[in-house]
Amino acid sequence: MQETTANQVAGNATSSFTEHLQRDRPDLLPYNRDMPAAAAATAPLQVPHATTIVAMSYGGGVLMAGDRRATMGNVIASRHIEKVFPADRYSVLGIAGTAGIAIDLTRLFQVELEHYEKIEGTLLSLDGKANRLGAMIRGNLPMALQGLAVVPLFAGFDTTAGVGRLFSYDVTGGRYEEREHHTVGSGSVFARGALKKLWRPNLAEAEAVSVAVESLYDAADDDSATGGPDPVRQLWPVVYTVNRDGARRIPESELATVAGRIIEARSAERREA
Amino acid sequence: MTQQFYVSPEQLMKDRADFARKGIARGRSVVVISCQDGIALVAENPSPSLHKIGEIYDKIAFAAVGKYNEFESLRQAGVRYADVRGYSYDREDVTARGLASVYAQSLGAVFTAEQKPFEVELAVAEVGPTPELDHLYRLTFDGSIADEHGFIVMGGQAERVSAVIAEGWRPSLRFAGAVRLATRGLASGPDPAAEQGEAGGTLPAKAVEVAVLDRQSETSRGFRRAFRRLNDSDITALLAEED
């Protein structure tokens, strides 16, 4: 009798917010909705899609940047959307794919990390965070099969090892650690091409910011779903750096200067591509 | 077949209340002080890992005295309640009042329905933009709830500690002053002879657990989460600071 009580207590003890929701409030999970089976047969749902995210390591940490466009078919759904978020003090995540589900997943992931920290009194390890994100993406697999996929990119500073690390995912929740740099989203191939030429080991933080903005510029140049820097509306990519001191958002004014410099250099060259 | 003796409801409740009160008075005290810089939570607790003070949400902290397993389960339930609420509505919709009323209901239900009441006393503190907007709630084992002003002292020799705090408390205290006052109060608790021997005797940093809710956490540290646990060296530095 006593043993079953102990087992029950141990079974109920969870530090995971997602597990708690699954047990008590499954309706609140972003991916636990019943979709009518017929929906899959018809044309894919027209919903906003978030596009390109780039991430790279630099001397002392990691950096992640995302453009500001969401598209719905051939229409621009949003020019202001933000797709890179701080997950906690030492990690950031960027999302590509179905914007509505991705933003909810991000919120859930942020609460998941904070919840663990409050219940346990310590931060989750970086690998632990990366695995939790993978499990959430796997939870979204039924939705992904119906065309509502979310693909994140995760970057954080490993406080025990003292290095910045990058993780990419596939729609089944598979987690892959990346070295140097990685990109996701519709413009990712072009951004990746740019990064291959622009990135080099141990970039300084300011150089890394410039490389990220330039690779997004190249992605926007060739991918209609990626937005470039917009001097008319004063819209710049969202850029976060994570290092030993934690995550920091690069201020708009700094990005305006960096983007201005790139646009100027490209105009001066007067070249086609 | 055994005969059930009749016990009047008054007697039953009184016995339960006495039982809980005895359990709570056996432990050491916890002090929660609202001051100019925010809210300081100070507990006499030699363990660096079994906390009596915890973070619930952005602006809300929790402090408890009594049985560890009982208040720890209440703390975890509070964190779950706050996180579910903040996730399904919005972060600013999580309030200390809502949390305190959930605690009051669960303590009340346990007091009347369970085999034994919880031997705990809780404080739920919420820091506001100004000291007048701070909320301090005291919850006792039977589910009664009190909205306190200025400070809360719970557990152990609460009356003796409370007298010291009441004497020194001013709304203009900074964190250093508030923590110093709290440790002086806690030191006066267990042994009245020591208090008379060396006036103003305080506890060493190792023997206390201190956390604060920063009133200006957004501007000073860039965090929405106001809760900050102080380690031994922080406490020593704070106690040495001039007012």
Coordinates of C-alpha atoms in Angstrom, one line a residue:
Chain A
M1 CA 0.0 0.0 0.0
Q2 CA 2.7 2.4 1.0
E3 CA 4.7 1.6 -2.0
T4 CA 1.9 2.4 -4.4
T5 CA 1.4 5.8 -2.6
A6 CA 5.1 6.5 -3.1
N7 CA 4.9 5.5 -6.7
Q8 CA 1.9 7.7 -7.2
V9 CA 3.7 10.7 -5.6
A10 CA 6.8 10.1 -7.7
G11 CA 4.7 9.7 -10.8
N12 CA 2.8 13.0 -10.2
A13 CA 6.0 14.9 -9.5
T14 CA 6.8 16.7 -12.7
S15 CA 8.9 19.8 -13.3
S16 CA 7.6 20.1 -16.8
F17 CA 4.9 22.6 -17.6
T18 CA 4.0 20.7 -20.8
E19 CA 3.5 17.5 -18.9
H20 CA 1.3 19.3 -16.4
L21 CA -0.8 20.8 -19.2
Q22 CA -1.0 17.4 -21.0
R23 CA -2.4 15.9 -17.8
D24 CA -4.7 18.7 -16.5
R25 CA -5.4 21.1 -19.3
P26 CA -4.7 19.4 -22.7
D27 CA -6.9 22.0 -24.4
L28 CA -4.3 24.6 -23.8
L29 CA -1.5 22.9 -25.8
P30 CA -1.0 24.5 -29.2
Y31 CA -0.7 21.1 -30.9
N32 CA -3.4 19.1 -29.2
R33 CA -6.3 20.2 -31.3
D34 CA -8.5 17.8 -33.2
M35 CA -8.4 18.7 -36.9
P36 CA -11.2 17.4 -39.1
A37 CA -9.9 14.6 -41.2
A38 CA -11.4 16.2 -44.4
A39 CA -9.1 19.2 -44.0
A40 CA -6.1 17.3 -45.2
A41 CA -7.8 16.3 -48.4
T42 CA -8.6 19.8 -49.6
A43 CA -6.1 22.5 -50.6
P44 CA -3.6 23.5 -47.9
L45 CA -4.9 26.1 -45.5
Q46 CA -4.0 29.7 -46.3
V47 CA -2.2 30.9 -43.1
P48 CA 0.7 33.2 -42.5
H49 CA 4.1 31.6 -42.8
A50 CA 7.2 32.9 -41.1
T51 CA 10.3 32.7 -43.2
T52 CA 14.1 33.0 -42.9
I53 CA 16.2 32.6 -39.8
V54 CA 20.0 32.5 -39.7
A55 CA 22.2 31.6 -36.7
M56 CA 26.0 31.4 -36.3
S57 CA 28.7 31.1 -33.7
Y58 CA 31.1 33.9 -33.2
G59 CA 34.0 34.5 -30.8
G60 CA 32.4 34.2 -27.3
G61 CA 28.9 33.2 -28.2
V62 CA 26.1 32.6 -30.7
L63 CA 24.0 35.0 -32.7
M64 CA 20.5 34.5 -34.3
A65 CA 18.7 36.8 -36.7
G66 CA 15.4 36.8 -38.5
D67 CA 13.8 38.9 -41.2
R68 CA 10.5 40.7 -40.5
R69 CA 8.2 39.2 -43.1
A70 CA 5.3 36.7 -42.9
T71 CA 3.6 35.6 -46.1
M72 CA 0.3 34.0 -46.9
G73 CA 0.5 32.5 -50.4
N74 CA 1.5 35.5 -52.6
V75 CA 0.4 38.1 -50.1
I76 CA 2.6 39.7 -47.5
A77 CA 0.7 38.9 -44.2
S78 CA 2.9 41.0 -42.0
R79 CA 5.9 43.3 -42.4
H80 CA 6.5 43.6 -38.6
I81 CA 6.4 40.0 -37.4
E82 CA 9.2 39.0 -35.0
K83 CA 10.5 35.5 -35.3
V84 CA 13.5 35.4 -33.0
F85 CA 12.7 35.3 -29.3
P86 CA 14.6 35.0 -26.0
A87 CA 13.8 31.6 -24.5
D88 CA 15.4 32.4 -21.2
R89 CA 18.4 34.2 -19.9
Y90 CA 20.9 32.1 -21.8
S91 CA 19.1 30.9 -24.9
V92 CA 17.1 32.2 -27.9
L93 CA 15.0 30.5 -30.5
G94 CA 13.9 31.4 -34.0
I95 CA 11.0 29.9 -35.8
A96 CA 10.1 29.2 -39.4
G97 CA 6.8 27.7 -40.7
T98 CA 3.2 28.2 -39.7
A99 CA 3.3 31.5 -37.7
G100 CA 0.3 31.0 -35.4
I101 CA 1.4 27.6 -34.1
A102 CA 5.1 28.7 -34.0
I103 CA 4.3 31.7 -31.8
D104 CA 2.3 29.6 -29.4
L105 CA 5.0 27.0 -29.3
T106 CA 7.5 29.7 -28.5
R107 CA 5.3 30.9 -25.6
L108 CA 4.9 27.4 -24.3
F109 CA 8.7 26.8 -24.5
Q110 CA 9.4 30.0 -22.6
V111 CA 7.0 29.0 -19.8
E112 CA 8.4 25.5 -19.8
L113 CA 12.0 26.8 -19.1
E114 CA 10.8 29.3 -16.5
H115 CA 8.6 26.7 -14.8
Y116 CA 11.4 24.2 -14.5
E117 CA 13.7 26.9 -13.0
K118 CA 11.1 27.9 -10.4
I119 CA 10.1 24.3 -9.4
E120 CA 13.7 23.0 -9.3
G121 CA 15.6 26.1 -8.3
T122 CA 18.2 25.6 -11.0
L123 CA 18.4 26.3 -14.7
L124 CA 17.8 23.4 -17.1
S125 CA 21.0 22.3 -18.9
L126 CA 21.4 23.5 -22.5
D127 CA 21.0 19.9 -23.8
G128 CA 17.9 19.5 -21.6
K129 CA 16.4 22.7 -23.2
A130 CA 17.2 21.5 -26.7
N131 CA 15.6 18.1 -26.0
R132 CA 12.4 19.7 -24.6
L133 CA 12.1 21.8 -27.7
G134 CA 12.5 18.6 -29.8
A135 CA 9.7 16.9 -27.9
M136 CA 7.4 19.8 -28.5
I137 CA 8.1 19.8 -32.3
R138 CA 7.4 16.0 -32.3
G139 CA 4.1 16.7 -30.5
N140 CA 3.2 19.0 -33.5
L141 CA 3.8 16.2 -36.0
P142 CA 0.1 15.4 -36.7
M143 CA -0.4 19.1 -37.6
A144 CA 2.8 19.1 -39.7
L145 CA 1.4 16.2 -41.7
Q146 CA -1.6 18.4 -42.5
G147 CA 0.7 21.2 -43.8
L148 CA 1.1 23.2 -40.6
A149 CA 4.7 22.5 -39.9
V150 CA 7.0 24.5 -37.5
V151 CA 10.7 24.3 -37.8
P152 CA 12.8 26.1 -35.1
L153 CA 16.4 26.9 -34.7
F154 CA 17.7 27.0 -31.1
A155 CA 20.9 28.7 -29.8
G156 CA 22.2 29.1 -26.4
F157 CA 25.2 29.5 -24.2
D158 CA 26.3 26.4 -22.4
T159 CA 27.3 27.8 -19.0
T160 CA 29.0 24.6 -17.8
A161 CA 31.1 24.1 -20.9
G162 CA 31.5 27.9 -21.5
V163 CA 30.6 27.8 -25.2
G164 CA 27.8 28.9 -27.5
R165 CA 25.9 26.1 -29.2
L166 CA 23.5 25.8 -32.1
F167 CA 20.7 23.2 -32.6
S168 CA 18.5 22.6 -35.7
Y169 CA 15.4 20.4 -35.9
D170 CA 13.3 18.6 -38.4
V171 CA 9.5 18.3 -38.3
T172 CA 9.7 15.0 -36.5
G173 CA 11.5 16.6 -33.6
G174 CA 14.9 15.3 -34.6
R175 CA 17.6 17.4 -33.0
Y176 CA 21.0 18.1 -34.7
E177 CA 23.8 20.1 -33.2
E178 CA 25.2 22.4 -35.8
R179 CA 28.8 23.8 -36.0
E180 CA 29.6 27.2 -37.4
H181 CA 26.3 28.3 -38.8
H182 CA 22.8 27.2 -39.9
T183 CA 19.7 28.6 -41.6
V184 CA 16.0 27.6 -41.8
G185 CA 13.0 28.9 -43.7
S186 CA 12.1 29.6 -47.3
G187 CA 15.1 31.9 -47.9
S188 CA 17.5 29.6 -46.1
V189 CA 19.4 28.3 -49.2
F190 CA 20.4 31.8 -50.3
A191 CA 21.3 32.9 -46.7
R192 CA 23.4 29.8 -46.4
G193 CA 25.2 30.5 -49.6
A194 CA 26.0 34.0 -48.3
L195 CA 27.1 32.7 -44.9
K196 CA 29.5 30.3 -46.6
K197 CA 31.4 33.2 -48.1
L198 CA 31.0 35.8 -45.3
W199 CA 31.4 33.7 -42.1
R200 CA 34.8 32.9 -40.6
P201 CA 35.8 31.5 -37.2
N202 CA 36.0 33.8 -34.2
L203 CA 34.2 36.8 -35.7
A204 CA 33.8 39.8 -33.4
E205 CA 30.3 40.5 -32.2
A206 CA 29.8 43.6 -34.4
E207 CA 31.2 41.7 -37.5
A208 CA 28.8 38.8 -36.8
V209 CA 25.8 41.2 -36.7
S210 CA 26.9 42.6 -40.0
V211 CA 27.3 39.1 -41.5
A212 CA 23.8 38.1 -40.3
V213 CA 22.2 41.2 -41.8
E214 CA 24.0 40.8 -45.1
S215 CA 23.0 37.1 -45.4
L216 CA 19.4 38.0 -44.8
Y217 CA 19.8 40.8 -47.4
D218 CA 20.9 38.1 -49.9
A219 CA 18.0 35.8 -48.9
A220 CA 15.6 38.7 -49.4
D221 CA 17.2 39.4 -52.8
D222 CA 16.2 36.0 -54.2
D223 CA 13.4 34.8 -52.1
S224 CA 10.1 36.7 -52.3
A225 CA 8.9 35.5 -48.9
T226 CA 11.9 37.0 -47.1
G227 CA 11.8 40.7 -46.3
G228 CA 15.0 42.8 -46.6
P229 CA 15.9 45.9 -44.6
D230 CA 13.2 48.5 -45.1
P231 CA 14.6 52.1 -44.8
V232 CA 11.2 53.6 -45.8
R233 CA 9.4 52.1 -42.8
Q234 CA 12.6 51.8 -40.7
L235 CA 12.3 48.1 -40.3
W236 CA 15.4 46.0 -39.6
P237 CA 15.9 42.3 -38.9
V238 CA 15.6 41.1 -35.3
V239 CA 19.1 40.1 -34.0
Y240 CA 19.9 38.5 -30.7
T241 CA 23.4 37.6 -29.4
V242 CA 23.9 35.1 -26.5
N243 CA 27.2 35.0 -24.6
R244 CA 28.5 34.5 -21.1
D245 CA 26.5 37.5 -19.9
G246 CA 23.2 36.2 -21.4
A247 CA 20.9 37.0 -24.3
R248 CA 20.9 40.6 -25.6
R249 CA 18.8 42.1 -28.4
I250 CA 20.8 44.3 -30.7
P251 CA 19.2 47.8 -30.6
E252 CA 17.4 49.2 -33.7
S253 CA 19.8 52.1 -34.1
E254 CA 22.8 49.8 -34.4
L255 CA 21.0 47.6 -37.0
A256 CA 19.9 50.7 -38.9
T257 CA 23.6 51.7 -39.3
V258 CA 24.7 48.2 -40.2
A259 CA 21.9 47.8 -42.8
G260 CA 22.6 51.3 -44.2
R261 CA 26.2 50.4 -44.7
I262 CA 25.3 47.2 -46.6
I263 CA 22.8 49.0 -48.8
E264 CA 25.3 51.7 -49.5
A265 CA 28.1 49.2 -50.4
R266 CA 25.8 47.3 -52.7
S267 CA 24.5 50.5 -54.4
A268 CA 28.1 51.7 -55.0
E269 CA 29.1 48.4 -56.6
R270 CA 26.3 48.8 -59.2
R271 CA 26.1 45.1 -59.9
E272 CA 23.3 42.9 -61.0
A273 CA 23.7 40.1 -58.4
Chain B
M1 CA -17.8 -3.2 17.0
T2 CA -16.2 -0.1 18.5
Q3 CA -18.4 2.7 19.7
Q4 CA -17.8 6.2 18.2
F5 CA -17.6 8.8 20.9
Y6 CA -19.4 12.1 20.3
V7 CA -17.1 15.1 19.9
S8 CA -18.6 18.5 19.5
P9 CA -17.7 20.4 16.3
E10 CA -16.2 23.2 18.4
Q11 CA -13.9 20.8 20.3
L12 CA -12.9 19.1 17.1
M13 CA -11.9 22.4 15.4
K14 CA -10.1 23.6 18.5
D15 CA -8.1 20.4 18.7
R16 CA -7.1 20.6 15.1
A17 CA -6.2 24.3 15.4
D18 CA -4.1 23.6 18.6
F19 CA -2.3 20.8 16.8
A20 CA -1.4 23.0 13.8
R21 CA -0.4 25.9 16.0
K22 CA 2.0 23.8 18.0
G23 CA 3.6 22.4 14.9
I24 CA 4.2 25.9 13.5
A25 CA 5.5 27.4 16.7
R26 CA 8.1 24.7 16.9
G27 CA 10.0 26.0 13.8
R28 CA 12.0 29.2 13.1
S29 CA 10.5 32.5 12.0
V30 CA 10.2 34.1 8.6
V31 CA 10.0 37.8 8.1
V32 CA 8.6 39.6 5.0
I33 CA 9.1 43.4 4.9
S34 CA 7.8 45.9 2.3
C35 CA 10.2 48.8 1.9
Q36 CA 11.2 51.5 -0.5
D37 CA 13.3 49.3 -2.8
G38 CA 10.8 46.5 -2.9
I39 CA 10.0 43.5 -0.7
A40 CA 12.6 41.7 1.4
L41 CA 12.0 38.1 2.5
V42 CA 14.2 36.8 5.2
A43 CA 14.1 33.4 6.9
E44 CA 16.2 31.8 9.5
N45 CA 17.3 28.7 7.6
P46 CA 20.7 27.0 7.8
S47 CA 20.1 24.9 4.7
P48 CA 21.3 26.5 1.5
S49 CA 19.1 24.2 -0.7
L50 CA 15.9 23.5 1.2
H51 CA 14.2 26.9 0.7
K52 CA 11.5 28.5 2.7
I53 CA 11.2 31.3 0.2
G54 CA 10.4 30.9 -3.4
E55 CA 9.5 32.6 -6.6
I56 CA 6.0 32.2 -7.9
Y57 CA 5.8 34.7 -10.8
D58 CA 7.1 38.0 -12.2
K59 CA 6.2 40.1 -9.2
I60 CA 5.0 37.5 -6.7
A61 CA 7.0 35.6 -4.1
F62 CA 6.1 33.0 -1.5
A63 CA 7.4 32.4 2.0
A64 CA 6.4 29.7 4.5
V65 CA 7.0 28.2 7.9
G66 CA 6.0 24.8 9.2
K67 CA 6.4 21.3 7.6
Y68 CA 8.7 21.3 4.6
N69 CA 6.8 18.7 2.6
E70 CA 3.5 20.4 3.1
F71 CA 4.5 24.0 2.1
E72 CA 6.7 22.7 -0.7
S73 CA 3.7 21.0 -2.3
L74 CA 1.7 24.2 -1.8
R75 CA 4.6 26.2 -3.4
Q76 CA 4.7 23.9 -6.4
A77 CA 0.9 24.1 -6.8
G78 CA 1.2 27.9 -6.7
V79 CA 3.8 28.0 -9.4
R80 CA 1.6 25.7 -11.6
Y81 CA -1.5 27.9 -11.0
A82 CA 0.4 31.0 -11.9
D83 CA 2.1 29.6 -15.0
V84 CA -1.2 28.1 -16.3
R85 CA -3.0 31.4 -15.7
G86 CA -0.2 33.5 -17.3
Y87 CA 0.0 31.2 -20.3
S88 CA -3.7 31.0 -21.0
Y89 CA -4.5 34.7 -20.3
D90 CA -1.5 37.1 -20.1
R91 CA 1.4 37.6 -17.7
E92 CA -0.1 40.7 -16.1
D93 CA -3.3 38.8 -15.2
V94 CA -1.5 36.8 -12.6
T95 CA -2.1 38.5 -9.2
A96 CA -1.2 37.8 -5.6
R97 CA -4.9 38.2 -4.7
G98 CA -5.9 35.4 -7.0
L99 CA -3.2 33.1 -5.8
A100 CA -3.8 33.9 -2.1
S101 CA -7.5 33.0 -2.5
V102 CA -6.6 29.7 -4.1
Y103 CA -4.3 29.0 -1.2
A104 CA -7.0 30.0 1.3
Q105 CA -9.5 27.6 -0.3
S106 CA -7.1 24.7 -0.4
L107 CA -5.9 25.2 3.2
G108 CA -9.5 25.6 4.3
A109 CA -10.5 22.4 2.5
V110 CA -7.6 20.4 4.1
F111 CA -8.4 21.8 7.5
T112 CA -12.0 20.6 7.6
A113 CA -11.9 17.5 5.4
E114 CA -8.5 15.8 5.8
Q115 CA -7.2 13.5 8.6
K116 CA -4.8 16.2 9.8
P117 CA -4.6 19.9 9.0
F118 CA -1.5 21.4 7.2
E119 CA 1.0 22.6 9.8
V120 CA 2.0 25.6 7.8
E121 CA 1.6 29.4 7.6
L122 CA 2.2 31.1 4.3
A123 CA 2.9 34.6 3.0
V124 CA 2.2 35.7 -0.5
A125 CA 3.9 39.0 -1.5
E126 CA 3.4 41.0 -4.6
V127 CA 5.6 44.0 -5.3
G128 CA 3.9 47.0 -7.0
P129 CA 5.2 50.2 -8.7
T130 CA 5.0 52.1 -5.5
P131 CA 5.2 50.9 -1.8
E132 CA 1.5 51.7 -1.4
L133 CA 0.6 49.2 -4.1
D134 CA 2.5 46.3 -2.5
H135 CA 0.4 43.4 -1.4
L136 CA 1.2 41.2 1.5
Y137 CA -1.2 38.3 2.3
R138 CA -0.9 36.0 5.3
L139 CA -2.5 32.6 5.1
T140 CA -3.0 30.4 8.2
F141 CA -3.5 26.7 8.5
D142 CA -7.3 26.9 8.6
G143 CA -7.6 28.9 5.4
S144 CA -8.1 32.3 6.9
I145 CA -6.5 35.1 5.0
A146 CA -5.3 38.5 6.1
D147 CA -4.2 41.5 4.1
E148 CA -1.2 42.9 6.0
H149 CA 0.4 46.3 5.8
G150 CA 4.2 46.8 6.0
F151 CA 5.5 43.5 7.2
I152 CA 4.6 39.9 8.2
V153 CA 6.3 37.8 10.8
M154 CA 5.3 34.1 10.9
G155 CA 6.4 31.0 12.8
G156 CA 8.6 30.3 15.8
Q157 CA 8.5 33.1 18.4
A158 CA 6.5 35.3 16.1
E159 CA 5.3 37.7 18.7
R160 CA 8.7 38.5 20.1
V161 CA 10.2 38.9 16.6
S162 CA 7.2 41.0 15.5
A163 CA 7.7 43.4 18.4
V164 CA 11.3 44.1 17.2
I165 CA 10.3 44.6 13.6
A166 CA 7.3 46.8 14.5
E167 CA 9.7 49.1 16.4
G168 CA 12.2 49.5 13.6
W169 CA 10.0 49.4 10.5
R170 CA 9.6 52.6 8.4
P171 CA 8.3 52.8 4.8
S172 CA 11.5 54.6 3.8
L173 CA 13.8 51.6 4.6
R174 CA 16.2 50.4 1.8
F175 CA 16.9 46.7 1.3
A176 CA 20.0 46.9 3.5
G177 CA 18.0 48.4 6.4
A178 CA 15.1 46.0 5.9
V179 CA 17.4 42.9 5.9
R180 CA 19.3 44.2 8.9
L181 CA 16.1 44.8 10.8
A182 CA 14.8 41.4 9.9
T183 CA 18.0 39.6 11.0
R184 CA 17.9 41.6 14.2
G185 CA 14.3 40.5 14.8
L186 CA 15.1 36.9 14.0
A187 CA 18.1 36.9 16.3
S188 CA 15.8 38.1 19.2
G189 CA 13.5 35.1 18.7
P190 CA 14.9 31.9 20.1
D191 CA 16.8 33.1 23.2
P192 CA 15.6 36.3 25.0
A193 CA 18.7 36.2 27.3
A194 CA 21.0 36.7 24.3
E195 CA 19.0 39.7 23.2
Q196 CA 19.6 41.4 26.5
G197 CA 23.2 40.4 26.6
E198 CA 24.3 42.0 23.4
A199 CA 21.8 44.5 22.0
G200 CA 21.5 44.5 18.2
G201 CA 22.9 41.0 17.8
T202 CA 22.3 39.6 14.3
L203 CA 22.6 36.2 12.6
P204 CA 25.5 35.3 10.4
A205 CA 24.9 35.3 6.7
K206 CA 25.1 31.4 6.6
A207 CA 22.1 31.1 9.0
V208 CA 19.7 33.1 7.0
E209 CA 18.0 32.8 3.6
V210 CA 17.3 36.1 1.9
A211 CA 15.5 36.9 -1.3
V212 CA 14.1 40.2 -2.6
L213 CA 11.4 41.4 -5.0
D214 CA 13.0 44.4 -6.8
R215 CA 10.6 47.2 -7.4
Q216 CA 12.6 48.5 -10.3
S217 CA 13.7 45.1 -11.9
E218 CA 12.9 46.3 -15.4
T219 CA 15.0 49.4 -15.3
S220 CA 17.8 48.2 -13.0
R221 CA 18.4 44.7 -14.3
G222 CA 16.3 44.5 -17.5
F223 CA 14.2 41.6 -16.2
R224 CA 10.5 41.3 -15.8
R225 CA 11.0 38.8 -13.1
A226 CA 11.5 40.8 -9.9
F227 CA 12.6 37.9 -7.7
R228 CA 16.2 37.6 -6.8
R229 CA 17.8 35.2 -4.3
L230 CA 20.8 36.6 -2.5
N231 CA 23.9 34.4 -1.8
D232 CA 26.0 34.5 1.3
S233 CA 28.4 37.1 0.0
D234 CA 25.5 39.3 -1.2
I235 CA 24.0 39.1 2.2
T236 CA 27.2 40.0 3.9
A237 CA 27.7 42.9 1.6
L238 CA 24.1 44.1 2.1
L239 CA 24.4 43.9 5.9
A240 CA 27.7 45.9 5.8
E241 CA 26.1 48.6 3.6
E242 CA 25.3 52.0 5.2
D243 CA 21.7 53.1 5.2

